[in-house]
Amino acid sequence: MTQDSHTSAIRERMRALEREIARHDELYHKYARPEVSDAEFDALFTELRALEEAHPGLASPDSPTLRVGNDLVNDLPEAEHTIPVLSLDKCYSGADIAAWIAKTARADGQALSFVLEEKLDGASIVLYYEDGILTRAVTRGNGRIGNDVTANARTIRGIPLALARPVTLAVRGEIFMRRENFARYNESAGGVYVNPRNLAAGTLRSVRSSAVAHVPLEFFAYEGFFEDSALDRHSAILAELAALGFPINPASGLYSEDASLQAWARETFPEWRVGDPAAIMQAVGDAQAARANLAYDIDGLVLKVNEIEARVRLGYTAHHPRWAIAYKFESPQAVTRLLSITVQVGRNGRITPVAELEPVAVSGSTIARATLHNEDYIRQLELAAGDMVAISRRGDVIPAVDRVIEKAETAEGALVWTMPPACPCCGTGLVQRGAHHFCLNRDCCDRLVGRLAHFAGKAGLDIEGLGGKTLLLAFEKDLVRHPSDIFTADWTRLVDMDGFGEKRVANIMQGIEAARSRPFAQVLSALGFESIGPSLAELLINAGFTSAAKIIERAREGDWEVFAATEGLAEQSARQIVHEFSDPRNLAELEALARAGLCMENAENKGAEYAQSMQGQRWCVTGSFEHYNPRDLAMDEVKKRGGAVISGVSSKTTHLLAGTGAGSKLQKAKDLGVRIVREDEFMEML
Ligand code: IVH
């Protein structure tokens, strides 16, 4: 074989592999009907990559191997834009749009045509092509400088790696994700993403491009900037972009008085809405109405002057073109500056980042702080101190930071806040569990003070006069460290300290005395265990766990299933209860609280009205009963006598109470030799 024929054989093989891979890729991703196994697909891929490495000169600029990305950590270098990346002027009402059309048409004198596009709610990107090859993909950044995300952009299927012709141009467009894909992806990711936009934006900046390749992102191009071109209309530019291989949003429209232009648009973009400029307002209304049912999120519409010559004449302000306007469906609640992000350490060690905001009025009250939940949330919003942010009240109550309106420009470029490595209070290294970070030091001051404040606060014993500030002072003066100290501390030591007179201290002591007789349910939730809030405390007591001793006993046996049998109590909480009620430090604190005279048993069950005849037994109840209807009544009888009720039959089950219609559980109990008790026998036992 000659050198030439050898080379051409290799080239042919490479092209064949490319075609094969592209076909399987389409079958897999577009039609969800793969014809080959993952391993076979990988083999094709590996062969192509090996050939490319051996013969780089023969590799295609748009080879599918470029889409896979790599696992190298890109630190997202900065890149300067070579086109001005401006944003759009906004308006919030139909009247504003109508006024803009009138003004724009007037300013120009001639009859203009318009293109109406969806304002996609995703991540903005600029793609740079040289001689038809994608060379750089850059985020909008501050409009002058953005982040170079080329490796990530290459993995997004809608972005052409090589164009149909060797043109040099820049293309602006939006990276977005369909709602359906978002839901599926977010579910598999444990539901950590707030919305498709945050996921798209976060993914685009991901440092692992191989991870990006797995996220179902899509792309629509909406502006083209050719190096040299005679195209005189935006609609013609979009048609050219489509011909070059870019996806163009079919849900757009062209509005012109010119019948031949209308005819051209109908032919070129059959899915577009085409009409007279007088029809624009109708289209705007229709789009707004259809918004909820769209396959992806849009946050408004963009109306653009179509004639390039008119665009040039209309020109720009410092920030946006005068030839386009964004119509936003919802007005922002308020915009303010994010001064800093602080972190709070919760009583159980959970770290919560908090936005410290320049105070701003939102629906009637001033907001200066808002929770930012966790680091993921901040990363998705791409937040950093100095950014201008949109603030709203979620459900009209809780203040929330919705999105960045304008990134702060810093010497180091556009930054995103990251979680400090150590607890700001005690310096212990933070540990990540799921989406949250934790300080695991139980002697961390913030954790101790948080626990005290919870214990004395509204969700706890609600001790009058003992607010967070007083407790902090008492903690700093070594008066109290653990909740039980509240009952033994010498509070008179506070007298004459920052505004504490004798009377005020006497009030505190009175409040503490009154709290000694709070019911058991309140004591349970005051403990501040992760597992037990006020409603769960009630739930446990109603399920028969009527004293601390009973809970501790079950927990000591590691018996989470008896807790999980309580309706409304998830397995996770059941395991947590076992964990927290068998922890030696928690047990010591419980003992100290009991010594302080706190109520450790539910008052109604006091005095052991019932002999604990079912102590140690594990009952399962199935079928229906004549006297115990609903059958919870039978379960209550068991619990009152110290027995445990569980939902399933297992080898640990000691009794099965079987009513009429008992089915598989009865069979299983028989198989396992579990004692079977019928209703009349049960009543006798009681
Ligand atoms: S045109 C110079 N068209 O909206 C005009 N922008 O502030 C360039 N956007 O961040 C923008 N859909 O990412 C244009 N069909 C569309 C758009 C669109 C979404 C975003 C864009 C930019 C913001 C404008």
XYZ file of C-alpha atoms and ligand atoms in Angstrom:
710
model
C 0.000 0.000 0.000
C 1.364 3.416 -0.849
C 1.639 6.100 1.786
C -1.205 7.998 0.115
C -3.639 5.135 -0.037
C -2.768 4.251 3.553
C -3.595 7.809 4.657
C -6.818 7.898 2.738
C -7.864 4.537 4.215
C -7.331 5.932 7.697
C -9.200 9.094 6.817
C -12.078 7.051 5.503
C -12.184 4.932 8.617
C -12.219 8.063 10.782
C -15.098 9.617 8.832
C -17.004 6.336 9.020
C -16.487 6.187 12.775
C -17.676 9.794 13.113
C -20.836 8.998 11.179
C -21.482 5.872 13.204
C -20.976 7.681 16.509
C -23.192 10.567 15.432
C -25.928 8.126 14.404
C -25.812 6.202 17.687
C -25.642 9.430 19.585
C -28.822 10.593 17.910
C -30.564 7.267 18.456
C -29.631 7.435 22.099
C -30.277 11.069 22.907
C -32.976 12.080 20.497
C -35.009 8.917 20.068
C -34.019 7.083 23.247
C -33.673 3.932 21.083
C -30.054 2.816 21.259
C -29.027 0.071 18.832
C -25.717 -0.720 20.492
C -24.647 -1.270 24.066
C -22.701 1.368 25.952
C -19.616 -0.821 25.661
C -19.934 -1.084 21.854
C -20.436 2.656 21.644
C -17.376 3.218 23.824
C -15.320 0.947 21.573
C -16.150 3.057 18.485
C -15.258 6.121 20.461
C -11.973 4.745 21.721
C -10.962 3.692 18.221
C -11.696 7.140 16.819
C -9.836 8.851 19.614
C -6.800 6.610 19.124
C -6.767 7.383 15.385
C -7.030 11.089 16.127
C -4.137 10.945 18.513
C -2.004 9.067 16.013
C -3.035 11.282 13.089
C -3.975 14.708 14.439
C -3.830 16.137 10.948
C -6.731 13.945 9.879
C -8.994 14.746 12.825
C -12.229 16.563 12.098
C -12.660 19.941 13.744
C -16.145 18.846 14.751
C -15.271 15.335 15.819
C -17.698 13.861 18.360
C -14.709 13.183 20.628
C -14.583 16.929 21.300
C -18.008 16.741 22.878
C -17.047 14.521 25.717
C -14.951 17.007 27.586
C -12.320 15.884 29.968
C -11.825 15.601 33.649
C -9.127 18.199 33.864
C -10.035 20.997 36.176
C -10.452 24.122 34.112
C -10.172 27.114 36.331
C -12.334 29.101 33.948
C -9.871 31.693 32.714
C -11.130 35.063 31.661
C -11.552 36.132 28.097
C -12.133 39.521 26.593
C -15.095 39.912 24.268
C -14.378 41.171 20.808
C -17.943 42.373 20.341
C -19.755 44.639 22.816
C -21.966 42.328 24.849
C -24.746 44.654 25.860
C -27.891 43.932 27.798
C -31.421 44.985 26.966
C -33.528 47.850 28.182
C -36.570 46.500 29.991
C -40.206 47.354 30.355
C -42.975 45.746 32.336
C -46.292 46.520 30.651
C -48.023 46.210 27.327
C -48.434 49.979 27.307
C -44.659 50.352 27.571
C -44.147 48.109 24.543
C -46.735 49.933 22.511
C -45.053 53.221 23.435
C -41.662 51.805 22.462
C -42.933 50.693 19.055
C -44.448 54.117 18.437
C -41.314 55.938 19.559
C -38.938 53.709 17.615
C -40.913 53.878 14.423
C -41.148 57.669 14.736
C -37.471 58.187 15.469
C -36.602 56.480 12.274
C -39.193 57.846 9.908
C -39.357 54.853 7.585
C -41.626 51.796 7.943
C -39.728 49.309 10.062
C -40.236 45.611 10.507
C -39.797 43.841 13.866
C -38.792 40.441 15.138
C -40.407 39.233 18.352
C -38.456 36.564 20.227
C -38.812 34.749 23.488
C -36.565 35.984 26.236
C -35.134 32.655 27.256
C -34.439 32.298 30.943
C -31.139 30.504 30.818
C -27.472 31.417 30.659
C -26.219 33.881 28.099
C -23.195 32.939 26.009
C -21.107 34.311 23.157
C -19.629 31.830 20.692
C -16.663 32.867 18.564
C -15.982 31.050 15.281
C -12.922 31.449 13.110
C -13.102 30.099 9.583
C -16.109 28.075 10.608
C -14.548 26.468 13.695
C -15.689 27.121 17.249
C -12.667 28.665 18.905
C -14.032 30.216 22.061
C -17.194 30.264 24.160
C -17.382 33.055 26.695
C -20.009 33.924 29.305
C -21.460 37.408 29.260
C -19.497 38.420 32.367
C -19.481 42.159 32.758
C -20.042 42.682 29.025
C -16.377 43.309 28.349
C -14.784 40.316 30.022
C -16.384 36.967 30.661
C -15.333 33.461 31.629
C -13.922 31.187 29.005
C -16.159 28.114 29.069
C -15.147 26.669 25.708
C -14.526 23.130 26.961
C -17.953 23.046 28.593
C -19.762 24.632 25.643
C -18.298 21.976 23.322
C -20.240 19.320 25.192
C -23.594 21.027 24.568
C -25.267 19.336 21.670
C -26.948 22.330 20.025
C -23.695 24.246 19.717
C -22.075 23.517 16.360
C -18.377 22.765 16.604
C -17.849 23.413 12.901
C -20.091 25.390 10.585
C -21.374 24.574 7.145
C -19.089 27.255 5.689
C -15.720 28.665 6.867
C -17.067 31.979 8.152
C -15.688 34.105 10.974
C -18.362 35.390 13.300
C -19.608 35.826 16.846
C -22.974 34.433 17.887
C -24.949 35.335 20.960
C -27.445 32.896 22.342
C -28.916 31.287 25.378
C -28.134 27.972 27.015
C -31.222 26.550 28.643
C -32.865 23.377 29.817
C -36.335 22.016 29.199
C -38.510 21.813 32.291
C -39.036 18.100 31.821
C -35.292 17.470 31.581
C -34.675 19.703 34.551
C -37.171 17.829 36.687
C -35.629 14.491 35.805
C -32.067 15.660 36.234
C -32.747 17.534 39.462
C -34.494 14.539 40.943
C -31.502 12.365 40.252
C -29.290 15.056 41.797
C -31.279 14.999 45.030
C -33.325 18.104 44.248
C -30.598 20.596 45.030
C -31.269 22.916 42.094
C -33.658 25.819 42.418
C -34.687 26.112 38.762
C -33.499 25.271 35.235
C -31.745 28.614 34.847
C -29.582 28.124 37.917
C -28.727 24.618 36.864
C -27.861 25.738 33.321
C -25.749 28.659 34.523
C -24.048 26.589 37.195
C -23.318 23.746 34.805
C -21.865 26.069 32.213
C -19.326 27.193 34.800
C -18.686 23.739 36.080
C -15.016 22.913 36.251
C -15.518 19.384 34.978
C -16.574 19.375 31.382
C -17.220 15.641 31.470
C -19.938 16.392 34.034
C -21.414 19.060 31.739
C -21.791 16.489 28.990
C -24.324 14.620 31.137
C -26.596 17.590 31.725
C -29.293 17.902 29.044
C -28.553 21.502 28.054
C -29.763 23.103 24.845
C -28.923 26.176 22.864
C -30.731 28.777 20.739
C -28.831 31.459 18.814
C -30.450 34.909 18.765
C -27.890 37.395 17.417
C -25.159 36.988 14.800
C -22.195 39.285 14.238
C -20.474 38.441 10.935
C -17.001 39.665 10.169
C -18.249 40.895 6.860
C -21.650 40.354 5.452
C -24.132 42.125 3.285
C -27.125 40.836 5.220
C -29.373 43.798 5.828
C -31.951 42.313 8.183
C -31.891 40.506 11.528
C -34.314 37.964 10.079
C -31.838 37.289 7.230
C -29.013 36.909 9.758
C -31.067 34.363 11.699
C -31.783 32.492 8.451
C -28.068 32.483 7.698
C -27.286 31.237 11.220
C -29.792 28.431 10.698
C -28.125 27.545 7.391
C -24.745 27.436 9.135
C -26.100 24.922 11.629
C -27.311 26.970 14.599
C -30.627 26.151 16.268
C -32.988 29.121 16.009
C -36.021 29.415 18.282
C -39.085 28.450 16.218
C -41.346 30.333 18.633
C -40.483 33.708 17.140
C -42.335 36.097 14.867
C -41.780 38.625 12.110
C -43.988 41.696 11.773
C -43.814 43.839 8.676
C -46.024 45.791 6.308
C -43.992 44.448 3.413
C -45.879 41.539 1.830
C -42.803 40.097 0.120
C -40.842 40.087 3.390
C -43.801 38.356 5.055
C -43.828 35.747 2.296
C -40.082 35.194 2.663
C -40.457 34.720 6.430
C -43.297 32.206 6.001
C -41.171 30.219 3.647
C -37.907 30.453 5.597
C -39.326 29.943 9.069
C -42.555 27.965 8.650
C -43.104 27.819 12.419
C -42.817 31.568 12.932
C -45.776 33.790 13.418
C -45.873 36.350 10.610
C -48.021 39.456 10.427
C -48.439 43.172 10.302
C -46.744 45.298 13.042
C -50.265 46.006 14.296
C -50.411 42.330 15.340
C -47.446 42.598 17.737
C -49.505 43.390 20.829
C -51.764 40.410 20.176
C -48.687 38.171 19.880
C -47.302 39.569 23.141
C -50.564 38.795 24.922
C -50.730 35.283 23.471
C -47.145 34.557 24.468
C -47.758 35.682 28.006
C -50.857 33.498 28.252
C -49.040 30.468 26.845
C -46.026 30.889 29.098
C -47.060 28.408 31.788
C -47.397 25.596 29.234
C -44.068 26.096 27.520
C -41.509 23.310 27.524
C -38.885 25.682 28.978
C -38.782 28.846 31.067
C -38.915 32.288 29.546
C -38.982 35.460 31.606
C -40.304 37.752 28.923
C -40.116 38.646 25.255
C -37.644 40.613 23.209
C -38.831 42.931 20.454
C -36.136 43.883 17.966
C -35.946 46.239 15.035
C -35.296 44.069 12.001
C -33.496 46.438 9.608
C -29.748 46.591 10.287
C -29.455 50.049 8.798
C -32.122 51.306 11.177
C -30.348 49.587 14.069
C -27.181 51.484 13.217
C -29.055 54.751 13.074
C -30.913 54.161 16.333
C -27.620 53.299 18.037
C -26.905 52.579 21.660
C -27.015 54.107 25.088
C -24.097 53.296 27.396
C -25.782 50.032 28.419
C -28.189 48.876 25.769
C -29.221 49.147 22.180
C -32.075 51.505 21.332
C -33.227 49.066 18.669
C -34.504 46.390 21.062
C -36.599 46.184 24.190
C -37.179 43.374 26.647
C -40.712 42.994 27.922
C -40.480 41.267 31.295
C -43.477 39.352 32.568
C -42.838 40.169 36.204
C -41.460 43.298 37.727
C -38.709 42.751 40.238
C -39.708 43.297 43.828
C -36.611 45.271 44.651
C -33.003 45.556 43.681
C -30.262 46.185 46.186
C -26.598 45.563 46.834
C -25.304 42.457 48.517
C -22.909 43.925 51.077
C -21.491 40.683 52.336
C -22.237 37.037 52.962
C -21.908 35.938 56.566
C -22.308 32.437 57.918
C -24.409 31.355 60.867
C -23.725 28.272 62.912
C -26.926 26.520 63.954
C -27.425 24.710 67.247
C -26.823 21.387 65.539
C -23.792 22.655 63.698
C -25.395 23.363 60.367
C -23.770 26.301 58.601
C -26.139 28.727 56.888
C -24.835 31.509 54.671
C -26.776 34.757 55.070
C -26.992 37.693 52.685
C -26.290 41.015 54.383
C -28.054 43.526 52.183
C -28.179 47.242 51.776
C -31.585 47.776 53.431
C -34.379 47.987 50.890
C -38.171 48.191 51.123
C -40.068 45.205 49.742
C -43.849 45.016 50.009
C -44.047 47.315 52.989
C -41.106 46.373 55.156
C -37.365 46.783 55.124
C -35.185 43.815 54.277
C -31.535 43.773 55.293
C -30.870 40.043 55.501
C -31.962 36.913 53.685
C -30.990 33.292 54.039
C -28.930 31.830 51.213
C -29.533 28.226 52.350
C -26.221 26.620 51.425
C -23.182 26.892 49.212
C -24.900 25.209 46.253
C -27.617 27.820 46.231
C -25.001 30.589 46.143
C -23.073 28.839 43.410
C -26.190 28.491 41.348
C -26.966 32.180 41.714
C -23.280 32.986 41.200
C -23.338 35.420 44.092
C -20.552 37.447 45.598
C -20.297 40.514 47.810
C -20.840 43.709 45.859
C -23.304 42.229 43.348
C -26.604 43.964 42.675
C -29.328 41.437 43.404
C -33.080 41.092 42.990
C -34.907 40.523 46.269
C -38.407 39.221 46.804
C -40.499 37.840 49.579
C -41.213 34.198 48.892
C -44.831 33.506 49.564
C -44.864 37.162 50.560
C -43.081 36.436 53.830
C -39.574 35.085 53.770
C -37.046 37.360 52.113
C -35.139 35.696 49.299
C -32.346 36.637 46.938
C -33.684 35.670 43.515
C -30.878 36.437 41.155
C -27.938 38.604 40.282
C -28.894 41.705 38.350
C -25.346 42.891 37.869
C -22.108 41.254 38.908
C -19.650 43.383 40.811
C -16.515 44.169 38.882
C -13.454 43.345 40.894
C -9.779 43.312 40.136
C -9.991 39.522 40.020
C -12.993 39.527 37.699
C -16.447 38.185 38.451
C -16.298 36.209 41.673
C -18.528 33.646 43.322
C -18.597 33.243 47.090
C -17.285 30.018 48.533
C -17.778 28.406 51.912
C -14.955 29.152 54.360
C -13.004 26.000 55.230
C -13.448 26.389 58.988
C -16.187 27.281 61.449
C -16.136 31.085 61.920
C -16.799 30.608 65.627
C -14.479 27.847 66.786
C -12.182 27.289 63.808
C -13.042 23.601 63.463
C -12.805 22.380 59.875
C -16.236 22.193 58.244
C -17.612 18.922 56.978
C -20.020 18.631 54.056
C -23.035 16.342 54.287
C -25.354 16.500 51.333
C -25.912 20.112 50.371
C -24.970 21.456 53.795
C -21.781 22.115 55.686
C -21.487 21.368 59.388
C -19.310 22.293 62.319
C -19.071 19.029 64.238
C -17.541 20.545 67.372
C -20.181 20.192 70.078
C -18.356 22.707 72.242
C -18.497 25.347 69.508
C -19.707 28.542 71.209
C -22.208 29.409 68.502
C -23.710 25.937 68.757
C -23.984 26.121 72.544
C -25.537 29.586 72.484
C -27.871 28.493 69.692
C -28.991 25.537 71.778
C -29.591 27.752 74.814
C -31.561 30.245 72.741
C -33.661 27.469 71.235
C -34.310 25.939 74.646
C -35.559 29.213 76.124
C -37.217 30.447 72.914
C -40.662 30.116 71.379
C -40.144 26.595 70.018
C -38.794 25.577 73.417
C -39.829 26.410 76.966
C -40.636 30.001 76.034
C -39.010 31.456 79.142
C -40.083 35.011 79.728
C -37.281 37.568 79.982
C -34.660 35.159 78.683
C -34.024 36.264 75.110
C -31.044 35.566 72.887
C -29.065 38.621 73.964
C -29.446 37.891 77.669
C -28.429 34.295 77.116
C -25.383 35.351 75.138
C -24.320 37.627 77.965
C -24.931 34.882 80.522
C -22.916 32.491 78.371
C -20.046 34.948 78.055
C -20.068 35.463 81.841
C -19.852 31.688 82.313
C -23.229 31.611 83.991
C -24.717 29.039 81.638
C -23.361 26.558 79.120
C -26.047 23.888 78.775
C -29.825 24.284 79.035
C -29.931 22.630 82.463
C -27.586 25.354 83.788
C -30.438 27.813 83.349
C -32.122 26.260 86.382
C -29.064 26.196 88.614
C -27.281 29.423 87.625
C -26.886 32.293 90.043
C -28.727 34.878 87.965
C -28.172 37.609 90.545
C -24.645 37.848 89.129
C -26.198 39.675 86.168
C -27.301 42.563 88.375
C -25.488 45.770 87.447
C -24.299 44.424 84.104
C -25.295 46.294 80.925
C -28.719 47.480 81.906
C -29.634 44.611 84.203
C -31.250 45.995 87.341
C -32.474 43.911 90.247
C -35.998 44.038 88.961
C -35.102 42.726 85.539
C -33.092 39.875 86.999
C -35.953 39.042 89.373
C -38.217 38.842 86.309
C -35.880 36.427 84.587
C -35.792 34.208 87.663
C -39.548 34.279 87.845
C -39.754 33.288 84.191
C -37.426 30.366 84.811
C -39.490 29.157 87.779
C -42.647 29.258 85.700
C -40.946 27.226 82.944
C -40.148 24.362 85.305
C -43.682 23.056 85.005
C -43.986 23.122 81.216
C -45.544 19.952 79.806
C -43.390 17.074 78.600
C -44.112 17.772 74.916
C -42.629 21.220 75.270
C -39.576 19.879 77.090
C -39.054 17.358 74.295
C -39.015 19.966 71.582
C -36.970 22.389 73.736
C -34.117 19.883 73.771
C -33.394 21.090 70.279
C -32.547 17.672 68.914
C -32.485 17.575 65.158
C -35.078 14.806 65.249
C -37.759 16.484 67.345
C -39.621 19.722 66.719
C -42.907 20.712 68.383
C -45.191 18.681 66.106
C -43.027 15.573 66.213
C -42.966 15.765 70.010
C -46.779 15.603 70.044
C -46.722 12.801 67.521
C -44.365 10.709 69.628
C -46.365 11.197 72.795
C -49.598 10.289 71.044
C -47.905 7.192 69.695
C -47.295 6.037 73.242
C -43.794 7.344 73.865
C -45.095 9.176 76.855
C -41.921 9.614 78.858
C -38.239 10.292 78.355
C -37.538 6.941 79.976
C -39.612 5.079 77.350
C -37.923 6.835 74.462
C -34.478 6.254 75.933
C -35.170 2.597 76.525
C -36.220 2.008 72.912
C -33.308 4.048 71.626
C -30.871 2.068 73.730
C -32.101 -1.099 72.055
C -31.357 0.554 68.714
C -34.965 -0.104 67.840
C -35.681 2.560 65.218
C -38.498 0.509 63.716
C -40.780 1.066 66.694
C -40.407 4.789 66.143
C -40.838 4.441 62.396
C -44.152 2.655 62.991
C -45.570 5.994 64.136
C -47.611 7.473 61.356
C -46.049 10.669 60.038
C -42.582 9.749 61.232
C -40.070 8.989 58.487
C -37.386 6.345 58.765
C -34.747 9.034 58.692
C -36.217 10.749 61.777
C -36.687 7.414 63.519
C -33.006 6.620 63.114
C -32.103 10.130 64.234
C -34.198 9.728 67.390
C -32.378 6.512 68.228
C -29.071 8.242 67.613
C -29.829 11.316 69.694
C -31.488 9.505 72.585
C -28.614 7.122 73.010
C -25.897 9.753 72.907
C -24.173 9.887 76.336
C -23.914 13.679 76.386
C -27.579 14.078 75.542
C -28.508 11.536 78.212
C -26.464 13.411 80.821
C -28.263 16.633 79.903
C -31.650 14.904 80.106
C -30.765 13.677 83.573
C -29.694 17.147 84.639
C -32.993 18.553 83.392
C -34.894 15.901 85.314
C -32.942 16.815 88.456
C -33.906 20.449 87.849
C -37.492 19.268 88.194
C -38.580 19.440 84.572
C -41.451 17.304 83.449
C -40.105 14.110 81.872
C -43.403 12.340 81.486
C -46.677 13.230 79.883
C -49.068 14.366 82.664
C -52.009 12.306 81.379
C -50.022 9.112 81.600
C -48.581 9.844 84.986
C -49.328 7.504 87.846
C -49.107 4.445 85.597
C -52.797 3.872 85.505
C -52.127 0.719 83.537
C -49.923 -2.100 84.632
C -47.073 -2.363 82.124
C -48.201 -5.850 81.185
C -47.035 -5.639 77.588
C -43.592 -4.314 78.336
C -41.031 -5.729 75.920
C -43.655 -7.070 73.499
C -43.772 -6.079 69.839
C -47.250 -6.140 68.361
C -48.390 -5.951 64.803
C -52.079 -5.222 64.160
C -53.869 -6.307 60.976
C -57.393 -6.720 59.651
C -60.487 -4.979 61.030
C -62.156 -5.267 64.424
C -65.572 -5.006 65.947
C -64.588 -3.154 69.106
C -61.489 -1.386 67.913
C -62.540 0.690 65.009
C -60.383 2.326 63.806
C -57.777 -0.192 64.758
C -55.593 2.573 66.229
C -57.756 2.042 69.305
C -56.269 -1.427 69.707
C -52.795 -0.078 69.118
C -53.346 2.503 71.862
C -54.218 -0.272 74.309
C -50.920 -1.997 73.531
C -48.908 1.190 73.909
C -50.601 2.133 77.176
C -49.380 -1.156 78.590
C -45.800 -0.567 77.551
C -45.876 -2.618 74.328
C -44.502 -1.470 71.002
C -46.547 -1.410 67.803
C -44.774 -2.034 64.525
C -46.069 -1.970 60.996
C -44.704 -5.227 59.617
C -44.343 -8.814 60.745
C -40.771 -9.933 61.238
C -38.845 -12.370 63.382
C -38.799 -9.690 66.083
C -42.593 -9.527 66.223
C -43.959 -11.202 69.362
C -47.742 -10.890 68.745
C -50.003 -10.446 65.766
C -53.428 -9.063 66.582
C -55.478 -10.435 63.702
C -58.928 -9.110 62.875
C -61.254 -10.131 60.059
C -59.776 -9.980 56.602
C -56.238 -10.437 57.861
C -54.151 -11.508 54.866
C -50.472 -11.816 54.111
C -49.373 -10.646 57.541
C -51.337 -13.445 59.155
C -49.692 -15.983 56.853
C -46.256 -14.576 57.552
C -46.878 -14.639 61.302
C -47.924 -18.290 61.044
C -44.793 -19.084 59.055
C -42.587 -17.379 61.617
C -44.370 -18.899 64.576
C -45.486 -15.514 65.885
C -48.248 -15.734 68.490
C -51.566 -14.899 66.861
C -54.193 -13.159 68.979
C -57.847 -12.771 67.952
C -60.016 -9.872 69.067
C -61.889 -11.662 71.880
C -58.664 -13.091 73.263
C -57.097 -9.650 73.105
C -59.965 -8.167 75.134
C -59.503 -10.864 77.723
C -55.800 -10.103 77.948
C -56.580 -6.473 78.596
S -30.728 40.054 22.437
C -27.756 43.549 22.298
N -32.463 38.102 22.436
O -31.504 38.643 27.869
C -28.911 42.648 22.518
N -31.281 38.522 24.449
O -30.348 41.726 28.864
C -28.495 41.320 22.922
N -31.842 36.960 26.271
O -28.412 38.399 29.000
C -29.518 40.528 23.573
N -33.283 35.756 25.144
O -28.922 36.486 27.506
C -31.572 38.790 23.168
N -34.004 36.371 22.240
C -33.111 37.060 22.978
C -32.834 36.733 24.321
C -31.915 37.496 25.032
C -32.674 35.920 26.308
C -31.036 37.427 27.415
C -29.610 37.630 27.093
C -29.175 38.799 27.912
C -30.443 39.388 28.402
C -30.582 40.802 27.901
